[in-house]
Amino acid sequence: MKRMKKRKQKKKIPVIPAAQGLHAPAEPKDIVLNSQVRDSSSKIIFDNHTLCSQFLRDYVNLPYLKDVQPEDIEDVSAQYVTLFAEERNSDRVKRVHIRGGDTPFFLVSLIENKTVPDYNVCMQLFRYMVYIWDAYEKEAERRHKGMAKRADFLYPPILPIIYYEGSAQWGVPPDFEYYLVPLKDYSNEALMEKRDEISLVMMINKLQTAEDIEEFRQLPGSEMDAILKDTPEYLVDSIANVLRAFLLKLNVPVSDTEKLADKVREKKMGELFADMQKIDIQAEWKKMAATARQIEEKAAQLKEKAAQIDEKAARVDEKAAQVDEKAAKVDEKEAQVKEKAAKVACLFGQVTGLLPEKTRHKPDNDLKDKARFPHPSISPGSHIGYFPLQS
């Protein structure tokens, strides 16, 4: 009797209203880890959710972000940033919970600290946005099959932000709307009015010339110190790291860099650059650019030499192949000679096999005696019946 197989009952998946949104914790999948992690002062801003929330409240003019708090922000960069090029490792993707709303809100921040605007930035933003929406749709389908095809299903809003630190005018025509935050458009006085930590960070990041440092020195130190008075230590460390990254980028000696970073940790922002020699930042950047060009030129020369070596190696391989081919021909001829010799030996054996056995085995001297003295009664030395050997 055949046993009846019990049908597995499908587990009922509760129907989730599309308006409720998806709030599953982000899990990084298929991550390709960046082999080079470069320190970036701007990356520090968006990695610290206190600074990030201050930035969204103070510098993004959107009503629903006015009350955003650090605990409302979740970093999901690992799911997206690592899928793109190495040079984008400062980019950040945040999942922001909007209070009073059901659908999650995504923030994409692209860090542009180049002196010249990148005209491909719109495509970079668009890639992130498409990937986020695609991942959101797949998450919805995993939660409930067919959810993404419902009329009430909504994709999450995404706010693309370009945090531009360059001094040149941003002239990239937008292919779609994004929020641009150019630091050069904010004066130190306007930033000081905010009286929060993100403003101090932005004042550091907007330093571009020796004149900028001189203007920073003229700021009221007591007011900057007052901003940091009640700032928690972890946040002060973040600001110190921003300054540290900035100074190391200018090739400031490590010892001097650490002394200045310690000023921030001691909450003495007003004393920054007080004892520091005048730095020509633009000159330092030009020097760094020249060094980078030299490295690129050397790399190109090494690449050219490597190509020449490969070409020579290919020629050597070709000659070796020709030698091998000649050796093979010699071996083939030798084999043919051996084969012919074997055939000759075989024929010789057949010929010798046809001769009488006595003839084949009798010594030559004996044969000569028989020929010279054919009759047994005649022996050598006898004078009777001598006949010369006839040929």
Short mmCIF file of C-alpha atoms in Angstrom, two decimals:
data_model
loop_
_atom_site.label_atom_id
_atom_site.label_comp_id
_atom_site.label_asym_id
_atom_site.label_seq_id
_atom_site.Cartn_x
_atom_site.Cartn_y
_atom_site.Cartn_z
CA MET A 1 0.00 0.00 0.00
CA LYS A 2 1.46 3.34 -1.06
CA ARG A 3 1.82 5.89 1.61
CA MET A 4 0.06 9.10 0.83
CA LYS A 5 2.46 12.03 0.93
CA LYS A 6 1.28 14.78 3.15
CA ARG A 7 1.07 18.06 1.39
CA LYS A 8 3.12 20.73 2.99
CA GLN A 9 0.93 23.55 4.04
CA LYS A 10 2.27 26.88 2.91
CA LYS A 11 2.95 29.24 5.73
CA LYS A 12 0.56 32.14 5.55
CA ILE A 13 2.33 35.44 5.13
CA PRO A 14 0.48 38.34 6.69
CA VAL A 15 -0.60 40.98 4.25
CA ILE A 16 1.25 44.19 5.00
CA PRO A 17 -0.24 47.47 3.82
CA ALA A 18 2.05 49.07 1.27
CA ALA A 19 1.79 52.39 3.05
CA GLN A 20 3.35 50.81 6.12
CA GLY A 21 6.68 50.63 4.33
CA LEU A 22 9.56 48.25 4.90
CA HIS A 23 11.61 48.61 8.03
CA ALA A 24 13.65 45.39 8.02
CA PRO A 25 17.22 45.92 9.20
CA ALA A 26 19.60 46.39 6.33
CA GLU A 27 21.86 43.40 5.70
CA PRO A 28 24.95 43.94 3.51
CA LYS A 29 24.98 41.33 0.73
CA ASP A 30 27.50 40.64 -2.02
CA ILE A 31 29.81 43.23 -0.55
CA VAL A 32 33.04 43.86 -2.41
CA LEU A 33 35.31 45.35 0.21
CA ASN A 34 37.33 48.32 -0.86
CA SER A 35 41.01 47.51 -0.83
CA GLN A 36 41.98 51.12 -0.04
CA VAL A 37 40.22 53.07 2.71
CA ARG A 38 41.13 56.73 2.54
CA ASP A 39 40.37 59.10 5.38
CA SER A 40 37.97 61.86 4.44
CA SER A 41 36.85 64.72 6.65
CA SER A 42 33.49 64.79 4.88
CA LYS A 43 33.03 61.06 5.41
CA ILE A 44 33.43 61.67 9.15
CA ILE A 45 30.53 64.13 9.06
CA PHE A 46 28.06 61.68 7.58
CA ASP A 47 29.39 58.73 9.60
CA ASN A 48 28.57 60.57 12.81
CA HIS A 49 24.79 60.65 13.12
CA THR A 50 24.82 63.62 15.48
CA LEU A 51 26.70 65.72 12.93
CA CYS A 52 24.59 64.26 10.12
CA SER A 53 21.31 65.16 11.85
CA GLN A 54 22.62 68.70 12.52
CA PHE A 55 23.56 69.00 8.86
CA LEU A 56 20.08 67.92 7.72
CA ARG A 57 18.35 70.29 10.15
CA ASP A 58 20.59 73.32 9.49
CA TYR A 59 21.57 73.11 5.82
CA VAL A 60 18.84 71.19 4.03
CA ASN A 61 15.78 73.35 3.71
CA LEU A 62 13.13 70.62 3.93
CA PRO A 63 10.35 70.85 6.54
CA TYR A 64 10.17 67.12 7.29
CA LEU A 65 13.89 67.09 8.23
CA LYS A 66 13.67 69.91 10.76
CA ASP A 67 13.14 67.54 13.68
CA VAL A 68 15.40 64.66 12.62
CA GLN A 69 17.48 63.18 15.45
CA PRO A 70 20.59 60.94 15.47
CA GLU A 71 18.54 57.88 16.44
CA ASP A 72 16.37 58.37 13.33
CA ILE A 73 19.34 57.70 11.03
CA GLU A 74 20.57 54.25 9.97
CA ASP A 75 23.69 53.76 7.85
CA VAL A 76 23.12 51.37 4.93
CA SER A 77 26.16 52.42 2.88
CA ALA A 78 27.65 48.92 2.95
CA GLN A 79 24.81 47.70 0.72
CA TYR A 80 25.45 50.23 -2.02
CA VAL A 81 28.74 52.16 -1.89
CA THR A 82 30.99 49.07 -2.09
CA LEU A 83 29.33 48.03 -5.35
CA PHE A 84 30.77 51.02 -7.10
CA ALA A 85 34.29 52.27 -7.84
CA GLU A 86 37.04 52.63 -5.25
CA GLU A 87 37.09 56.41 -5.53
CA ARG A 88 33.49 56.59 -4.24
CA ASN A 89 34.27 55.15 -0.79
CA SER A 90 33.45 58.49 0.87
CA ASP A 91 29.88 58.40 -0.41
CA ARG A 92 27.21 57.60 2.13
CA VAL A 93 23.70 56.17 1.96
CA LYS A 94 21.46 56.72 4.98
CA ARG A 95 18.02 55.39 5.80
CA VAL A 96 16.16 58.09 7.71
CA HIS A 97 13.00 57.50 9.71
CA ILE A 98 10.67 60.47 9.32
CA ARG A 99 8.67 61.00 12.48
CA GLY A 100 4.97 60.76 11.83
CA GLY A 101 5.54 58.99 8.51
CA ASP A 102 5.34 55.33 7.56
CA THR A 103 7.57 55.11 4.47
CA PRO A 104 11.33 55.21 5.06
CA PHE A 105 13.33 58.03 3.59
CA PHE A 106 16.73 57.55 1.97
CA LEU A 107 19.55 60.06 1.90
CA VAL A 108 22.35 59.73 -0.65
CA SER A 109 25.32 62.00 0.03
CA LEU A 110 28.08 62.29 -2.56
CA ILE A 111 31.27 63.88 -1.33
CA GLU A 112 32.91 66.08 -3.94
CA ASN A 113 36.15 67.56 -2.60
CA LYS A 114 37.75 68.13 -6.00
CA THR A 115 38.85 71.59 -7.07
CA VAL A 116 37.03 71.05 -10.38
CA PRO A 117 33.39 69.85 -10.42
CA ASP A 118 32.77 66.33 -11.69
CA TYR A 119 30.36 66.45 -14.63
CA ASN A 120 29.52 62.76 -14.23
CA VAL A 121 28.10 63.31 -10.75
CA CYS A 122 24.46 63.16 -11.90
CA MET A 123 24.96 59.67 -13.31
CA GLN A 124 26.64 58.59 -10.06
CA LEU A 125 23.63 59.81 -8.09
CA PHE A 126 21.24 58.14 -10.49
CA ARG A 127 23.02 54.77 -10.13
CA TYR A 128 22.59 54.90 -6.36
CA MET A 129 18.94 55.88 -6.62
CA VAL A 130 18.09 53.08 -9.07
CA TYR A 131 19.92 50.52 -6.96
CA ILE A 132 18.14 51.65 -3.78
CA TRP A 133 14.73 51.43 -5.44
CA ASP A 134 15.58 48.03 -6.91
CA ALA A 135 16.72 46.70 -3.50
CA TYR A 136 13.59 48.16 -1.86
CA GLU A 137 11.35 46.41 -4.41
CA LYS A 138 13.13 43.05 -3.88
CA GLU A 139 12.76 43.44 -0.12
CA ALA A 140 9.05 44.06 -0.60
CA GLU A 141 8.72 40.93 -2.76
CA ARG A 142 10.54 38.86 -0.13
CA ARG A 143 8.14 40.08 2.52
CA HIS A 144 5.05 39.45 0.43
CA LYS A 145 4.99 38.19 -3.14
CA GLY A 146 3.30 40.57 -5.55
CA MET A 147 3.49 43.50 -3.12
CA ALA A 148 5.51 45.68 -5.52
CA LYS A 149 2.85 45.27 -8.23
CA ARG A 150 0.01 46.64 -6.13
CA ALA A 151 -1.48 50.02 -6.91
CA ASP A 152 -0.80 51.35 -3.41
CA PHE A 153 2.88 50.33 -3.40
CA LEU A 154 5.16 53.38 -3.22
CA TYR A 155 8.89 53.60 -3.71
CA PRO A 156 10.70 55.49 -0.94
CA PRO A 157 11.72 59.11 -1.49
CA ILE A 158 15.45 59.69 -1.98
CA LEU A 159 17.22 62.96 -1.32
CA PRO A 160 20.47 63.19 -3.32
CA ILE A 161 22.90 65.64 -1.74
CA ILE A 162 26.20 66.84 -3.17
CA TYR A 163 28.52 68.10 -0.47
CA TYR A 164 30.91 70.21 -2.50
CA GLU A 165 34.15 71.43 -0.86
CA GLY A 166 35.79 72.93 -3.94
CA SER A 167 36.50 76.64 -4.38
CA ALA A 168 35.51 76.76 -8.08
CA GLN A 169 31.95 77.62 -8.99
CA TRP A 170 29.69 74.59 -9.30
CA GLY A 171 28.46 74.68 -12.89
CA VAL A 172 27.21 71.14 -13.49
CA PRO A 173 23.81 71.34 -15.21
CA PRO A 174 21.34 69.10 -13.34
CA ASP A 175 19.80 66.27 -15.35
CA PHE A 176 17.38 65.92 -12.44
CA GLU A 177 16.96 67.75 -9.15
CA TYR A 178 19.48 67.26 -6.37
CA TYR A 179 20.38 69.28 -3.31
CA LEU A 180 23.71 71.09 -3.59
CA VAL A 181 25.53 72.30 -0.49
CA PRO A 182 28.52 74.43 -1.64
CA LEU A 183 30.62 75.35 1.40
CA LYS A 184 32.15 78.40 -0.23
CA ASP A 185 28.75 80.13 -0.22
CA TYR A 186 28.62 80.12 3.59
CA SER A 187 30.55 82.80 5.45
CA ASN A 188 32.19 82.05 8.78
CA GLU A 189 29.79 84.46 10.45
CA ALA A 190 26.75 82.64 9.02
CA LEU A 191 28.14 79.32 10.19
CA MET A 192 28.91 80.67 13.67
CA GLU A 193 25.27 81.77 14.02
CA LYS A 194 24.16 78.12 13.97
CA ARG A 195 26.17 77.52 17.16
CA ASP A 196 26.47 73.76 16.71
CA GLU A 197 29.23 71.24 16.03
CA ILE A 198 28.50 70.71 12.33
CA SER A 199 29.12 74.42 11.70
CA LEU A 200 32.60 74.15 13.26
CA VAL A 201 33.33 71.17 11.03
CA MET A 202 32.17 73.05 7.94
CA MET A 203 34.40 76.00 8.84
CA ILE A 204 37.36 73.61 8.85
CA ASN A 205 36.34 72.02 5.56
CA LYS A 206 35.93 75.34 3.77
CA LEU A 207 39.55 76.35 4.38
CA GLN A 208 41.05 76.74 0.91
CA THR A 209 43.70 79.46 1.04
CA ALA A 210 46.14 81.07 3.48
CA GLU A 211 43.66 83.96 3.70
CA ASP A 212 40.97 81.52 4.87
CA ILE A 213 43.21 80.40 7.73
CA GLU A 214 43.91 84.01 8.63
CA GLU A 215 40.14 84.73 8.71
CA PHE A 216 39.65 81.66 10.91
CA ARG A 217 42.22 83.08 13.34
CA GLN A 218 40.19 86.30 13.59
CA LEU A 219 37.02 84.48 14.72
CA PRO A 220 36.03 84.96 18.38
CA GLY A 221 37.69 82.01 20.09
CA SER A 222 35.49 82.23 23.16
CA GLU A 223 32.36 81.70 21.05
CA MET A 224 33.84 78.62 19.35
CA ASP A 225 34.91 77.24 22.73
CA ALA A 226 31.39 77.89 24.07
CA ILE A 227 29.91 75.72 21.28
CA LEU A 228 32.08 72.81 22.44
CA LYS A 229 31.49 73.38 26.15
CA ASP A 230 28.79 70.70 26.53
CA THR A 231 29.74 68.59 23.50
CA PRO A 232 30.23 64.89 24.35
CA GLU A 233 33.74 63.48 24.00
CA TYR A 234 32.93 61.15 21.08
CA LEU A 235 31.69 64.13 19.06
CA VAL A 236 34.74 66.22 19.95
CA ASP A 237 36.91 63.31 18.75
CA SER A 238 35.04 63.33 15.43
CA ILE A 239 35.74 67.06 14.97
CA ALA A 240 39.40 66.48 15.87
CA ASN A 241 39.55 63.72 13.26
CA VAL A 242 38.09 66.08 10.64
CA LEU A 243 40.86 68.59 11.39
CA ARG A 244 43.47 65.81 11.41
CA ALA A 245 42.38 64.55 7.97
CA PHE A 246 42.46 68.11 6.61
CA LEU A 247 45.99 68.81 7.89
CA LEU A 248 47.45 65.49 6.75
CA LYS A 249 46.06 66.20 3.29
CA LEU A 250 48.25 69.32 3.30
CA ASN A 251 51.34 67.31 4.28
CA VAL A 252 51.51 69.01 7.68
CA PRO A 253 53.97 67.06 9.87
CA VAL A 254 52.26 64.43 12.02
CA SER A 255 53.60 65.95 15.25
CA ASP A 256 52.11 69.38 14.41
CA THR A 257 48.89 67.74 13.24
CA GLU A 258 48.44 65.89 16.53
CA LYS A 259 49.12 69.05 18.54
CA LEU A 260 46.38 70.90 16.68
CA ALA A 261 43.97 67.95 16.98
CA ASP A 262 44.65 67.94 20.72
CA LYS A 263 43.56 71.60 20.84
CA VAL A 264 40.16 70.48 19.61
CA ARG A 265 40.02 67.61 22.11
CA GLU A 266 40.81 70.13 24.86
CA LYS A 267 37.89 72.22 23.52
CA LYS A 268 40.18 75.14 22.64
CA MET A 269 39.10 75.76 19.04
CA GLY A 270 39.93 79.46 19.46
CA GLU A 271 43.64 78.63 19.71
CA LEU A 272 43.79 76.73 16.43
CA PHE A 273 46.51 77.92 14.03
CA ALA A 274 47.65 80.53 16.58
CA ASP A 275 51.25 79.27 16.65
CA MET A 276 51.25 77.68 13.22
CA GLN A 277 53.36 79.06 10.40
CA LYS A 278 51.49 80.52 7.48
CA ILE A 279 50.46 77.79 5.03
CA ASP A 280 49.81 78.40 1.35
CA ILE A 281 47.11 75.77 0.88
CA GLN A 282 46.77 76.32 -2.85
CA ALA A 283 50.54 75.90 -3.25
CA GLU A 284 50.42 72.68 -1.23
CA TRP A 285 47.61 71.34 -3.42
CA LYS A 286 49.57 72.25 -6.56
CA LYS A 287 52.59 70.46 -5.11
CA MET A 288 50.45 67.39 -4.37
CA ALA A 289 49.00 67.51 -7.89
CA ALA A 290 52.53 67.73 -9.37
CA THR A 291 53.61 64.74 -7.28
CA ALA A 292 50.56 62.81 -8.44
CA ARG A 293 51.43 63.62 -12.07
CA GLN A 294 55.00 62.42 -11.55
CA ILE A 295 53.71 59.16 -10.08
CA GLU A 296 51.37 58.73 -13.06
CA GLU A 297 54.23 59.42 -15.51
CA LYS A 298 56.47 56.87 -13.76
CA ALA A 299 53.64 54.37 -13.80
CA ALA A 300 53.20 54.96 -17.55
CA GLN A 301 56.96 54.48 -18.11
CA LEU A 302 56.95 51.26 -16.10
CA LYS A 303 53.95 50.07 -18.09
CA GLU A 304 55.79 50.82 -21.34
CA LYS A 305 58.90 48.96 -20.14
CA ALA A 306 56.76 46.02 -19.09
CA ALA A 307 55.24 45.97 -22.59
CA GLN A 308 58.74 45.95 -24.13
CA ILE A 309 59.79 43.09 -21.84
CA ASP A 310 56.66 41.17 -22.81
CA GLU A 311 57.47 41.77 -26.49
CA LYS A 312 61.04 40.48 -26.04
CA ALA A 313 59.76 37.49 -24.11
CA ALA A 314 57.34 36.77 -26.96
CA ARG A 315 60.27 36.82 -29.45
CA VAL A 316 62.31 34.48 -27.24
CA ASP A 317 59.30 32.15 -27.02
CA GLU A 318 58.96 32.26 -30.81
CA LYS A 319 62.67 31.35 -31.32
CA ALA A 320 62.38 28.59 -28.74
CA ALA A 321 59.39 27.24 -30.64
CA GLN A 322 61.44 27.26 -33.88
CA VAL A 323 64.30 25.39 -32.14
CA ASP A 324 61.84 22.86 -30.80
CA GLU A 325 60.40 22.43 -34.29
CA LYS A 326 63.90 21.79 -35.78
CA ALA A 327 64.71 19.35 -32.98
CA ALA A 328 61.48 17.50 -33.73
CA LYS A 329 62.46 17.22 -37.41
CA VAL A 330 65.92 15.88 -36.44
CA ASP A 331 64.27 13.32 -34.17
CA GLU A 332 61.94 12.35 -37.00
CA LYS A 333 64.87 11.81 -39.44
CA GLU A 334 66.77 9.80 -36.84
CA ALA A 335 63.74 7.61 -36.38
CA GLN A 336 63.52 7.10 -40.17
CA VAL A 337 67.24 6.12 -40.34
CA LYS A 338 66.78 3.63 -37.53
CA GLU A 339 63.74 2.21 -39.27
CA LYS A 340 65.71 1.76 -42.55
CA ALA A 341 68.63 0.13 -40.66
CA ALA A 342 66.23 -2.31 -39.05
CA LYS A 343 64.81 -3.19 -42.48
CA VAL A 344 68.37 -3.78 -43.89
CA ALA A 345 69.26 -6.00 -40.94
CA CYS A 346 66.07 -7.94 -41.47
CA LEU A 347 66.86 -8.48 -45.20
CA PHE A 348 70.44 -9.52 -44.41
CA GLY A 349 69.13 -12.13 -42.02
CA GLN A 350 66.82 -13.51 -44.66
CA VAL A 351 69.67 -13.73 -47.26
CA THR A 352 72.08 -15.50 -44.91
CA GLY A 353 69.35 -17.97 -44.13
CA LEU A 354 69.31 -19.18 -47.78
CA LEU A 355 73.02 -20.25 -47.84
CA PRO A 356 74.07 -23.98 -47.14
CA GLU A 357 74.71 -24.57 -43.47
CA LYS A 358 78.31 -25.82 -44.09
CA THR A 359 79.06 -22.73 -46.12
CA ARG A 360 77.56 -20.49 -43.51
CA HIS A 361 79.46 -21.98 -40.59
CA LYS A 362 82.80 -23.27 -42.10
CA PRO A 363 85.83 -21.03 -41.42
CA ASP A 364 87.38 -19.36 -44.43
CA ASN A 365 90.77 -21.16 -44.12
CA ASP A 366 89.11 -24.59 -44.16
CA LEU A 367 87.14 -23.63 -47.25
CA LYS A 368 90.33 -22.57 -48.98
CA ASP A 369 92.02 -25.93 -48.13
CA LYS A 370 89.07 -27.84 -49.54
CA ALA A 371 89.20 -25.79 -52.71
CA ARG A 372 93.01 -26.14 -53.07
CA PHE A 373 93.04 -29.88 -52.24
CA PRO A 374 89.67 -31.19 -53.36
CA HIS A 375 90.59 -34.88 -53.19
CA PRO A 376 91.13 -36.50 -49.77
CA SER A 377 94.08 -38.57 -51.03
CA ILE A 378 95.96 -35.37 -51.80
CA SER A 379 97.27 -33.57 -48.82
CA PRO A 380 99.27 -30.45 -48.37
CA GLY A 381 103.01 -30.96 -49.22
CA SER A 382 102.31 -33.81 -51.65
CA HIS A 383 103.98 -33.57 -55.12
CA ILE A 384 101.44 -35.70 -56.88
CA GLY A 385 98.31 -34.35 -58.56
CA TYR A 386 98.84 -30.67 -57.79
CA PHE A 387 96.38 -28.44 -59.55
CA PRO A 388 96.22 -24.71 -59.05
CA LEU A 389 93.03 -23.23 -57.57
CA GLN A 390 90.82 -22.01 -60.37
CA SER A 391 88.78 -18.89 -59.88
#
